[in-house]
Short mmCIF file of C-alpha atoms and ligand atoms in Angstrom, two decimals:
data_model
loop_
_atom_site.label_atom_id
_atom_site.label_comp_id
_atom_site.label_asym_id
_atom_site.label_seq_id
_atom_site.Cartn_x
_atom_site.Cartn_y
_atom_site.Cartn_z
CA MET A 1 -4.49 55.93 37.48
CA ARG A 2 -5.05 54.53 40.94
CA LYS A 3 -2.60 55.44 43.76
CA ILE A 4 -2.69 53.68 47.19
CA ILE A 5 -1.71 55.66 50.21
CA ILE A 6 -0.60 54.07 53.42
CA ASN A 7 -0.01 55.58 56.88
CA GLY A 8 2.49 53.20 58.20
CA GLY A 9 3.37 51.84 61.97
CA TYR A 10 0.36 49.88 62.69
CA PRO A 11 1.07 46.17 63.62
CA LEU A 12 -1.77 43.95 62.05
CA ARG A 13 -3.89 42.31 64.18
CA GLY A 14 -7.14 40.19 63.97
CA LYS A 15 -8.64 37.53 61.44
CA VAL A 16 -8.54 37.59 57.58
CA LYS A 17 -10.45 35.33 55.16
CA ILE A 18 -8.53 34.30 52.18
CA SER A 19 -10.20 34.24 48.71
CA GLY A 20 -10.00 31.59 46.12
CA ALA A 21 -6.86 31.22 44.26
CA LYS A 22 -6.22 33.29 41.18
CA ASN A 23 -3.98 31.16 39.29
CA ALA A 24 -6.43 27.75 39.75
CA SER A 25 -9.27 30.24 38.68
CA LEU A 26 -7.73 31.10 35.59
CA ALA A 27 -6.67 27.80 34.42
CA ILE A 28 -10.07 26.41 35.45
CA ILE A 29 -12.41 29.05 33.65
CA CYS A 30 -10.16 28.23 30.22
CA ALA A 31 -10.77 24.45 31.14
CA ALA A 32 -14.59 25.14 31.63
CA LEU A 33 -14.64 25.96 27.73
CA MET A 34 -14.31 22.41 26.92
CA SER A 35 -17.59 21.42 28.64
CA ASP A 36 -20.80 20.65 26.67
CA GLU A 37 -22.64 21.69 29.55
CA PRO A 38 -23.15 24.96 31.70
CA LEU A 39 -21.52 24.89 35.24
CA LEU A 40 -20.81 26.74 38.33
CA LEU A 41 -17.50 27.54 39.60
CA ASP A 42 -17.25 28.52 43.63
CA ASN A 43 -14.79 30.60 45.48
CA VAL A 44 -13.73 32.40 42.45
CA PRO A 45 -11.65 35.64 43.49
CA ASN A 46 -13.29 38.81 41.94
CA ILE A 47 -10.07 40.34 40.97
CA SER A 48 -9.23 42.30 37.59
CA ASP A 49 -7.21 39.22 36.21
CA ILE A 50 -10.49 37.24 36.46
CA GLN A 51 -12.45 40.06 35.22
CA VAL A 52 -10.33 40.51 31.92
CA LEU A 53 -10.47 36.49 31.37
CA LEU A 54 -14.18 36.83 31.55
CA GLU A 55 -14.34 39.76 28.97
CA ILE A 56 -12.03 37.75 26.56
CA ILE A 57 -14.41 34.61 26.75
CA SER A 58 -17.67 36.70 26.55
CA ILE A 59 -16.22 38.33 23.29
CA MET A 60 -15.61 35.01 21.89
CA GLY A 61 -19.19 34.12 22.69
CA VAL A 62 -19.19 32.38 26.20
CA LYS A 63 -22.06 33.12 28.65
CA ALA A 64 -20.07 33.99 31.92
CA ASN A 65 -21.67 35.94 34.96
CA TRP A 66 -21.63 36.22 38.71
CA GLN A 67 -24.52 34.50 40.25
CA GLY A 68 -23.28 35.69 43.98
CA PRO A 69 -19.81 36.34 45.89
CA GLY A 70 -17.31 34.01 44.35
CA LEU A 71 -20.11 31.99 42.31
CA LEU A 72 -19.44 32.20 38.68
CA TYR A 73 -21.79 30.70 35.82
CA ILE A 74 -20.08 29.54 32.62
CA GLU A 75 -21.97 28.63 29.69
CA PRO A 76 -19.80 27.51 27.00
CA SER A 77 -21.50 27.86 23.33
CA VAL A 78 -21.34 25.40 20.61
CA LYS A 79 -20.30 28.03 18.27
CA ILE A 80 -17.38 30.01 19.54
CA ASP A 81 -15.13 32.66 18.08
CA VAL A 82 -11.86 30.91 18.70
CA LYS A 83 -9.86 34.14 18.14
CA ALA A 84 -9.09 35.58 21.46
CA PRO A 85 -9.10 39.48 21.26
CA TYR A 86 -5.62 41.34 21.52
CA GLU A 87 -7.06 44.38 23.56
CA GLN A 88 -7.73 42.06 26.43
CA VAL A 89 -5.24 39.34 26.05
CA LYS A 90 -2.23 41.89 26.08
CA LYS A 91 -3.55 42.65 29.78
CA LEU A 92 -3.36 39.11 30.83
CA ARG A 93 -0.51 36.58 30.40
CA ALA A 94 -2.62 33.62 31.29
CA SER A 95 -4.92 34.07 28.26
CA ASN A 96 -2.30 31.59 26.73
CA LEU A 97 -4.35 28.81 28.70
CA LEU A 98 -6.99 28.99 26.04
CA LEU A 99 -4.81 27.46 23.53
CA GLY A 100 -5.21 23.97 24.82
CA PRO A 101 -8.85 24.05 25.48
CA LEU A 102 -9.87 25.75 22.29
CA LEU A 103 -7.53 23.07 20.18
CA ALA A 104 -8.76 20.26 21.94
CA LYS A 105 -12.58 21.40 21.54
CA HIS A 106 -12.71 23.19 18.36
CA GLY A 107 -9.55 22.10 16.35
CA CYS A 108 -8.51 25.78 15.84
CA ALA A 109 -7.17 28.61 18.40
CA SER A 110 -5.77 31.98 17.92
CA VAL A 111 -4.31 33.85 20.77
CA ALA A 112 -2.63 36.91 20.42
CA LEU A 113 0.99 36.79 22.04
CA PRO A 114 0.08 37.50 25.73
CA GLY A 115 1.07 40.31 27.94
CA GLY A 116 0.67 40.28 31.90
CA CYS A 117 3.76 41.06 34.49
CA ASN A 118 7.03 42.06 33.14
CA ILE A 119 8.85 39.94 35.40
CA GLY A 120 11.02 37.82 32.65
CA VAL A 121 11.16 36.65 28.98
CA ARG A 122 8.58 34.25 29.55
CA PRO A 123 8.87 32.19 26.43
CA MET A 124 6.22 29.76 25.29
CA ASP A 125 8.54 27.24 23.48
CA LEU A 126 7.44 24.54 26.02
CA HIS A 127 3.45 25.29 25.28
CA PHE A 128 4.26 24.95 21.69
CA LYS A 129 6.46 21.61 22.00
CA GLY A 130 3.50 20.06 24.00
CA LEU A 131 0.78 21.04 21.80
CA SER A 132 2.56 20.11 18.75
CA GLY A 133 3.61 16.70 20.29
CA LEU A 134 -0.21 16.32 20.37
CA GLY A 135 -0.51 16.83 16.49
CA ALA A 136 -1.53 20.52 16.51
CA LYS A 137 0.04 22.71 14.01
CA MET A 138 1.54 25.69 15.77
CA SER A 139 2.53 28.90 14.11
CA LEU A 140 3.28 32.72 14.89
CA GLU A 141 1.44 35.09 12.81
CA GLN A 142 1.33 38.77 12.96
CA GLY A 143 1.63 38.76 16.61
CA CYS A 144 -0.79 35.76 17.36
CA VAL A 145 -0.15 32.09 18.31
CA ILE A 146 -2.22 29.98 15.72
CA GLY A 147 -3.03 26.58 16.42
CA LYS A 148 -4.93 23.92 13.95
CA VAL A 149 -5.54 20.21 14.34
CA ASP A 150 -8.12 17.76 12.92
CA LYS A 151 -8.07 15.77 16.08
CA LEU A 152 -5.42 15.67 18.70
CA LYS A 153 -3.59 12.44 19.33
CA GLY A 154 -2.02 11.45 22.66
CA ALA A 155 1.54 11.42 23.00
CA ARG A 156 4.57 11.01 25.46
CA ILE A 157 5.96 14.72 26.21
CA TYR A 158 8.91 15.59 28.11
CA LEU A 159 9.12 19.10 29.70
CA ASP A 160 12.52 20.53 29.70
CA PHE A 161 11.35 22.75 32.70
CA PRO A 162 8.27 21.89 34.89
CA SER A 163 6.43 24.96 33.46
CA VAL A 164 3.11 25.66 35.20
CA GLY A 165 1.44 26.98 32.23
CA ALA A 166 2.73 24.38 29.68
CA THR A 167 1.85 21.50 32.23
CA GLU A 168 -1.77 22.90 32.21
CA ASN A 169 -2.11 23.71 28.53
CA ILE A 170 -0.98 20.27 27.70
CA MET A 171 -2.98 18.22 30.36
CA MET A 172 -6.14 20.29 29.20
CA ALA A 173 -5.59 19.61 25.43
CA ALA A 174 -4.82 15.92 26.22
CA CYS A 175 -8.12 15.38 28.00
CA LEU A 176 -9.97 15.57 24.73
CA ALA A 177 -7.21 13.72 22.54
CA SER A 178 -7.53 10.34 21.20
CA GLY A 179 -5.56 7.61 23.40
CA GLN A 180 -3.31 8.15 26.10
CA THR A 181 -0.93 11.10 27.01
CA ILE A 182 1.91 11.10 29.31
CA ILE A 183 3.56 14.23 30.48
CA GLU A 184 6.93 13.82 32.41
CA ASN A 185 8.88 16.50 34.31
CA VAL A 186 5.54 18.33 34.94
CA ALA A 187 4.73 21.35 37.50
CA LYS A 188 3.51 20.08 40.64
CA GLU A 189 1.70 23.06 42.02
CA PRO A 190 -1.21 22.75 44.01
CA GLU A 191 -3.06 24.86 41.33
CA ILE A 192 -2.26 21.96 38.82
CA VAL A 193 -3.93 19.33 41.17
CA ASP A 194 -6.97 21.58 41.40
CA LEU A 195 -6.98 21.72 37.58
CA ALA A 196 -6.85 17.94 37.08
CA ASN A 197 -9.58 17.50 39.87
CA PHE A 198 -11.87 19.93 37.94
CA LEU A 199 -11.20 18.14 34.68
CA ASN A 200 -12.03 14.83 36.37
CA ALA A 201 -15.25 16.23 37.72
CA MET A 202 -16.03 16.91 34.08
CA GLY A 203 -15.34 13.38 33.31
CA ALA A 204 -11.64 13.54 32.36
CA LYS A 205 -9.41 10.64 33.19
CA VAL A 206 -6.05 12.53 34.48
CA ARG A 207 -3.82 10.43 37.03
CA GLY A 208 -0.47 11.59 38.75
CA ALA A 209 -1.27 15.52 39.26
CA GLY A 210 1.00 16.40 41.86
CA THR A 211 3.94 14.21 41.09
CA ASP A 212 6.35 14.33 38.30
CA LEU A 213 4.47 12.42 35.56
CA ILE A 214 0.85 12.80 34.60
CA LYS A 215 -1.22 10.29 32.68
CA ILE A 216 -4.23 11.36 30.69
CA LYS A 217 -6.68 8.66 28.85
CA GLY A 218 -8.54 10.86 26.35
CA THR A 219 -12.15 11.00 26.00
CA THR A 220 -14.60 12.30 23.49
CA VAL A 221 -16.89 14.28 25.77
CA LEU A 222 -16.53 16.56 29.13
CA GLY A 223 -19.19 17.94 31.08
CA GLY A 224 -21.61 17.00 33.89
CA CYS A 225 -19.80 19.06 36.56
CA LYS A 226 -22.61 20.96 38.19
CA LYS A 227 -20.54 23.17 40.82
CA TYR A 228 -16.84 23.02 41.48
CA SER A 229 -15.11 24.84 44.37
CA ILE A 230 -11.60 26.38 43.63
CA ILE A 231 -8.80 25.98 46.31
CA PRO A 232 -7.80 29.11 48.65
CA ASP A 233 -4.98 31.30 47.18
CA ARG A 234 -1.73 30.50 48.83
CA ILE A 235 0.15 33.38 47.60
CA GLU A 236 -2.79 35.80 48.88
CA ALA A 237 -2.25 34.23 52.20
CA GLY A 238 1.27 34.19 52.25
CA THR A 239 1.21 37.74 51.66
CA TYR A 240 -0.96 38.42 54.79
CA MET A 241 1.46 36.18 56.70
CA VAL A 242 4.38 38.27 55.59
CA ALA A 243 2.39 41.44 56.54
CA ALA A 244 1.59 39.96 59.81
CA ALA A 245 5.23 39.23 60.63
CA ALA A 246 6.54 42.31 58.78
CA THR A 247 4.36 44.72 61.30
CA ARG A 248 5.21 42.55 64.17
CA GLY A 249 1.45 41.69 64.54
CA ASP A 250 -0.79 38.85 65.36
CA VAL A 251 -3.17 37.68 62.68
CA LEU A 252 -5.31 34.58 62.12
CA LEU A 253 -5.65 33.51 58.22
CA GLU A 254 -8.88 31.58 57.65
CA ASN A 255 -9.97 29.49 54.62
CA ILE A 256 -6.68 28.07 53.75
CA ILE A 257 -4.89 24.71 53.05
CA PRO A 258 -1.80 25.02 55.34
CA LYS A 259 -0.23 22.03 53.36
CA HIS A 260 0.10 24.19 50.34
CA LEU A 261 2.12 26.69 52.35
CA GLU A 262 4.64 24.34 53.50
CA PRO A 263 7.78 25.67 51.94
CA PHE A 264 6.71 29.05 52.79
CA ILE A 265 5.84 28.38 56.72
CA ALA A 266 9.32 26.49 56.92
CA LYS A 267 11.07 29.65 56.03
CA LEU A 268 9.14 32.04 58.27
CA ARG A 269 9.67 29.54 61.17
CA GLU A 270 13.38 29.83 60.03
CA ALA A 271 13.31 33.44 60.40
CA ASN A 272 11.81 32.85 64.01
CA VAL A 273 8.11 33.92 63.10
CA SER A 274 5.66 31.98 65.32
CA ILE A 275 3.19 29.97 63.24
CA GLU A 276 0.36 27.87 64.60
CA GLU A 277 -1.27 25.52 62.19
CA GLY A 278 -5.11 24.62 62.38
CA GLU A 279 -7.15 22.57 60.13
CA ASP A 280 -7.92 25.21 57.69
CA THR A 281 -6.50 28.27 59.65
CA ILE A 282 -2.78 29.70 60.41
CA ARG A 283 -1.98 32.10 63.13
CA VAL A 284 1.11 34.18 62.56
CA GLN A 285 2.85 36.03 65.34
CA ALA A 286 6.16 38.04 65.47
CA LYS A 287 6.76 37.57 69.09
CA ASN A 288 10.66 37.35 69.20
CA GLU A 289 13.25 38.94 67.55
CA LEU A 290 13.52 37.84 63.78
CA LYS A 291 16.49 36.40 62.18
CA ALA A 292 18.12 36.73 58.84
CA ILE A 293 17.62 33.92 56.32
CA ASP A 294 18.57 32.71 52.81
CA ILE A 295 15.94 32.00 50.19
CA LYS A 296 16.06 30.27 46.63
CA THR A 297 12.94 30.22 44.70
CA MET A 298 12.11 26.98 43.01
CA PRO A 299 9.30 24.98 41.23
CA TYR A 300 6.62 23.64 44.12
CA PRO A 301 7.33 22.32 46.45
CA GLY A 302 10.30 24.95 46.63
CA PHE A 303 9.75 28.27 47.81
CA PRO A 304 7.51 30.19 45.31
CA THR A 305 8.67 32.82 43.30
CA ASP A 306 5.44 34.65 43.48
CA MET A 307 6.39 35.23 47.35
CA GLN A 308 9.85 36.62 46.69
CA SER A 309 9.41 40.29 46.65
CA GLN A 310 7.02 40.08 49.82
CA MET A 311 9.71 38.24 51.69
CA MET A 312 12.44 40.81 50.41
CA VAL A 313 10.31 43.58 52.18
CA LEU A 314 9.99 41.39 55.59
CA LEU A 315 13.97 40.73 55.49
CA SER A 316 14.86 44.19 54.95
CA THR A 317 13.99 45.04 58.77
CA VAL A 318 15.46 41.82 59.95
CA PRO A 319 19.12 42.23 61.84
CA GLY A 320 21.79 40.86 59.74
CA PHE A 321 22.26 39.75 56.16
CA SER A 322 19.93 37.75 54.38
CA THR A 323 19.89 36.46 50.56
CA ILE A 324 17.62 35.68 47.99
CA THR A 325 18.29 33.76 44.81
CA GLU A 326 15.43 34.08 42.02
CA ASN A 327 15.60 30.82 39.88
CA ILE A 328 12.40 31.14 38.15
CA PHE A 329 12.04 34.58 36.56
CA GLU A 330 15.11 36.91 35.64
CA ASN A 331 13.25 40.30 36.09
CA ARG A 332 12.01 39.92 39.57
CA PHE A 333 14.30 42.29 41.31
CA GLN A 334 12.79 45.40 39.92
CA ILE A 335 11.45 46.09 43.14
CA THR A 336 14.89 46.55 44.81
CA ASP A 337 15.26 50.16 43.55
CA GLU A 338 11.92 51.17 44.91
CA LEU A 339 12.68 49.43 48.42
CA LYS A 340 15.89 51.21 48.40
CA ARG A 341 13.81 54.64 47.99
CA LEU A 342 12.18 53.59 51.27
CA GLY A 343 15.59 53.09 53.12
CA ALA A 344 16.08 49.52 52.44
CA LYS A 345 19.73 48.20 52.03
CA ILE A 346 19.70 45.79 49.20
CA LYS A 347 22.41 44.94 46.72
CA THR A 348 21.57 42.72 43.57
CA GLU A 349 24.02 40.81 41.31
CA GLY A 350 22.25 38.63 38.68
CA ARG A 351 19.94 36.41 40.09
CA LEU A 352 21.20 37.04 43.68
CA ALA A 353 19.96 39.90 46.21
CA VAL A 354 21.88 40.55 49.40
CA ILE A 355 19.63 41.97 52.03
CA GLU A 356 21.08 43.92 55.00
CA GLY A 357 18.34 44.51 57.78
CA VAL A 358 17.96 48.14 58.93
CA PRO A 359 15.91 49.35 62.10
CA THR A 360 12.95 50.86 60.03
CA LEU A 361 11.78 51.79 56.35
CA GLN A 362 10.61 55.51 55.94
CA GLY A 363 7.58 56.36 53.62
CA THR A 364 7.89 58.03 50.32
CA ASN A 365 6.51 57.69 46.76
CA VAL A 366 7.00 54.22 45.00
CA LYS A 367 5.96 52.56 41.94
CA ALA A 368 4.68 48.98 41.61
CA THR A 369 6.58 47.15 38.80
CA ASP A 370 4.27 43.89 38.80
CA LEU A 371 1.65 42.51 40.81
CA ARG A 372 3.67 40.81 43.45
CA ALA A 373 6.22 43.88 43.87
CA GLY A 374 2.97 45.89 44.18
CA ALA A 375 1.76 43.71 46.96
CA ALA A 376 5.40 43.73 48.58
CA LEU A 377 5.44 47.61 48.44
CA LEU A 378 2.05 47.81 50.10
CA ILE A 379 3.63 45.83 53.23
CA ALA A 380 6.58 47.96 53.09
CA GLY A 381 4.30 50.94 53.53
CA LEU A 382 2.53 49.18 56.25
CA ILE A 383 5.82 49.09 58.28
CA ALA A 384 7.61 52.27 57.09
CA THR A 385 7.18 55.53 59.25
CA GLY A 386 4.87 58.09 57.76
CA LYS A 387 3.04 58.11 54.55
CA THR A 388 3.84 55.76 51.38
CA GLN A 389 2.10 56.65 48.04
CA ILE A 390 2.11 53.53 45.55
CA THR A 391 1.49 54.64 42.04
CA ASN A 392 0.66 51.94 39.42
CA SER A 393 -1.32 50.28 41.91
CA GLU A 394 -3.51 48.66 39.36
CA TYR A 395 -1.22 45.90 39.36
CA ILE A 396 -1.91 44.94 42.97
CA TYR A 397 -5.77 44.49 42.17
CA ARG A 398 -5.06 42.04 39.34
CA GLY A 399 -4.71 39.47 42.25
CA TYR A 400 -5.90 40.62 45.57
CA GLN A 401 -9.62 40.50 46.34
CA ASN A 402 -10.61 43.75 48.58
CA ILE A 403 -6.96 44.07 49.86
CA GLN A 404 -7.73 47.74 51.16
CA GLU A 405 -10.74 46.37 53.13
CA LYS A 406 -9.01 43.44 54.62
CA LEU A 407 -5.66 45.33 55.53
CA ASN A 408 -7.95 48.18 57.10
CA ALA A 409 -10.14 45.55 59.14
CA LEU A 410 -6.59 44.16 60.44
CA GLY A 411 -5.84 47.81 61.57
CA ALA A 412 -3.83 49.34 59.04
CA SER A 413 -4.35 52.67 57.53
CA VAL A 414 -4.66 52.20 53.83
CA GLU A 415 -6.60 54.20 51.41
CA GLN A 416 -7.14 54.22 47.53
CA VAL A 417 -7.18 57.81 45.48
C1 LIG B 1 2.46 30.58 36.65
C2 LIG B 1 1.82 31.48 37.30
C3 LIG B 1 2.72 32.78 37.92
C4 LIG B 1 4.04 31.82 38.56
C5 LIG B 1 4.54 30.85 37.85
C6 LIG B 1 5.69 30.22 38.56
C7 LIG B 1 -0.29 31.52 36.34
C8 LIG B 1 -1.48 32.26 35.68
N1 LIG B 1 0.83 32.08 36.58
O1 LIG B 1 3.24 31.35 35.47
O2 LIG B 1 2.15 33.27 38.91
O3 LIG B 1 4.92 33.09 38.87
O4 LIG B 1 3.67 29.98 37.38
O5 LIG B 1 5.37 29.64 39.61
O6 LIG B 1 -0.57 30.23 37.02
N2 LIG B 1 9.23 28.84 30.59
C9 LIG B 1 10.03 28.57 29.28
N3 LIG B 1 9.36 27.95 28.38
C10 LIG B 1 7.80 27.99 28.29
C11 LIG B 1 7.30 28.18 29.39
C12 LIG B 1 7.77 28.53 30.45
O7 LIG B 1 11.05 28.22 29.53
O8 LIG B 1 7.28 27.64 27.57
C13 LIG B 1 9.93 29.14 31.74
C14 LIG B 1 9.59 30.71 32.08
O9 LIG B 1 10.36 31.71 31.42
C15 LIG B 1 10.18 30.65 33.46
C16 LIG B 1 9.77 29.34 34.12
O10 LIG B 1 9.67 28.28 32.68
O11 LIG B 1 11.61 30.94 33.60
C17 LIG B 1 8.51 29.19 34.62
O12 LIG B 1 7.33 29.60 34.19
P1 LIG B 1 6.01 28.89 34.19
O13 LIG B 1 5.91 28.02 35.19
O14 LIG B 1 5.45 28.59 32.85
O15 LIG B 1 5.05 30.39 34.71
P2 LIG B 1 3.57 30.65 34.03
O16 LIG B 1 2.82 29.44 33.73
O17 LIG B 1 3.85 31.65 33.05
#
């Protein structure tokens, strides 16, 4: 088991380069399985979630290997084992994104019920609804999601909630369905737009990604995309922005798309954090006294649930009372018990957390409960006095490339044991 030890109290200063987006890469690697030709993906983060997905598709018979930093070669094979192996799938929730591409390309898919972070019930009814709507026969057998179809047929599908994963699965599947598919009330996250751009680069006809309604004209063959570059990771960027503000530092983030961070930038500004936006950079400084704020997590363009835990840490040392309402995942307040051990004052009731700012946190032993909670505890360790030890730190490496090196280059003292 890996542990992270942080000697807190150093303000972060300097530059940090943001890696490619984890969530866009996971979806795009799955979509690549529909290509008839080999392809290269650029700006793919080398993190454990990606490694697990690469292991899964390799076992299924796809050739996938790194050809340089961030450069991933994928050669989908004609003959593929459409069964995604349980041992790996249980580690990665996003393996459910294999369902759409496998069904569309091979007419058959078997994916063990996925694991991943324990942040909520995380049902799959909308994935089922969408894929069934396209004509697939979906069933649950011995812990596996099984899908079968002769040929998917375009349809009109309404999502009761704008689920990111369901939007992606249905959008991918519809690219190889016959006729037109219209998906209403879809997710609008930048990762959805990136996936649509990649599908179009392979010859698909996806229109409207980034709005509430996506229209897809089915085609028979996908391929011909030699190289596609993934967008930067807005959540990794947001995490470094919070770390800079929480340690009252001064950090320039490079390789980002500021537009993707708008909901988050707005909230940091409201908290009195100074933010300068460049074309593909953001400078974050905490020059003045920070202010308590209220946050509600919402689907994009609302405040991202994946930034909620990190913000809770920042607000825990901001004078006054702040609130966070978690509207997406019901288990995302597990971190509060750990933060209380560091001296934070937080009360939760249902989906509401009330945070009373304290002057400082004190280092102690804490446990990561999920990926973003792990990152948030790391930030807590950076501001706490003395030593903080995080167990279960494997979670953090699922989503943050070289986090220890990046933080230490900014003046932090973080080591892994
Ligand atoms: C994706 C992201 C994750 C992020 C989340 C919300 C990836 C790999 N993961 O997860 O980092 O936190 O979006 O921005 O991209 N729901 C249903 N039925 C379904 C599917 C979802 O009720 O069939 C509900 C979920 O329980 C949850 C909400 O919809 O309450 C949002 O989930 P969803 O957008 O699907 O998240 P993921 O795609 O799993």
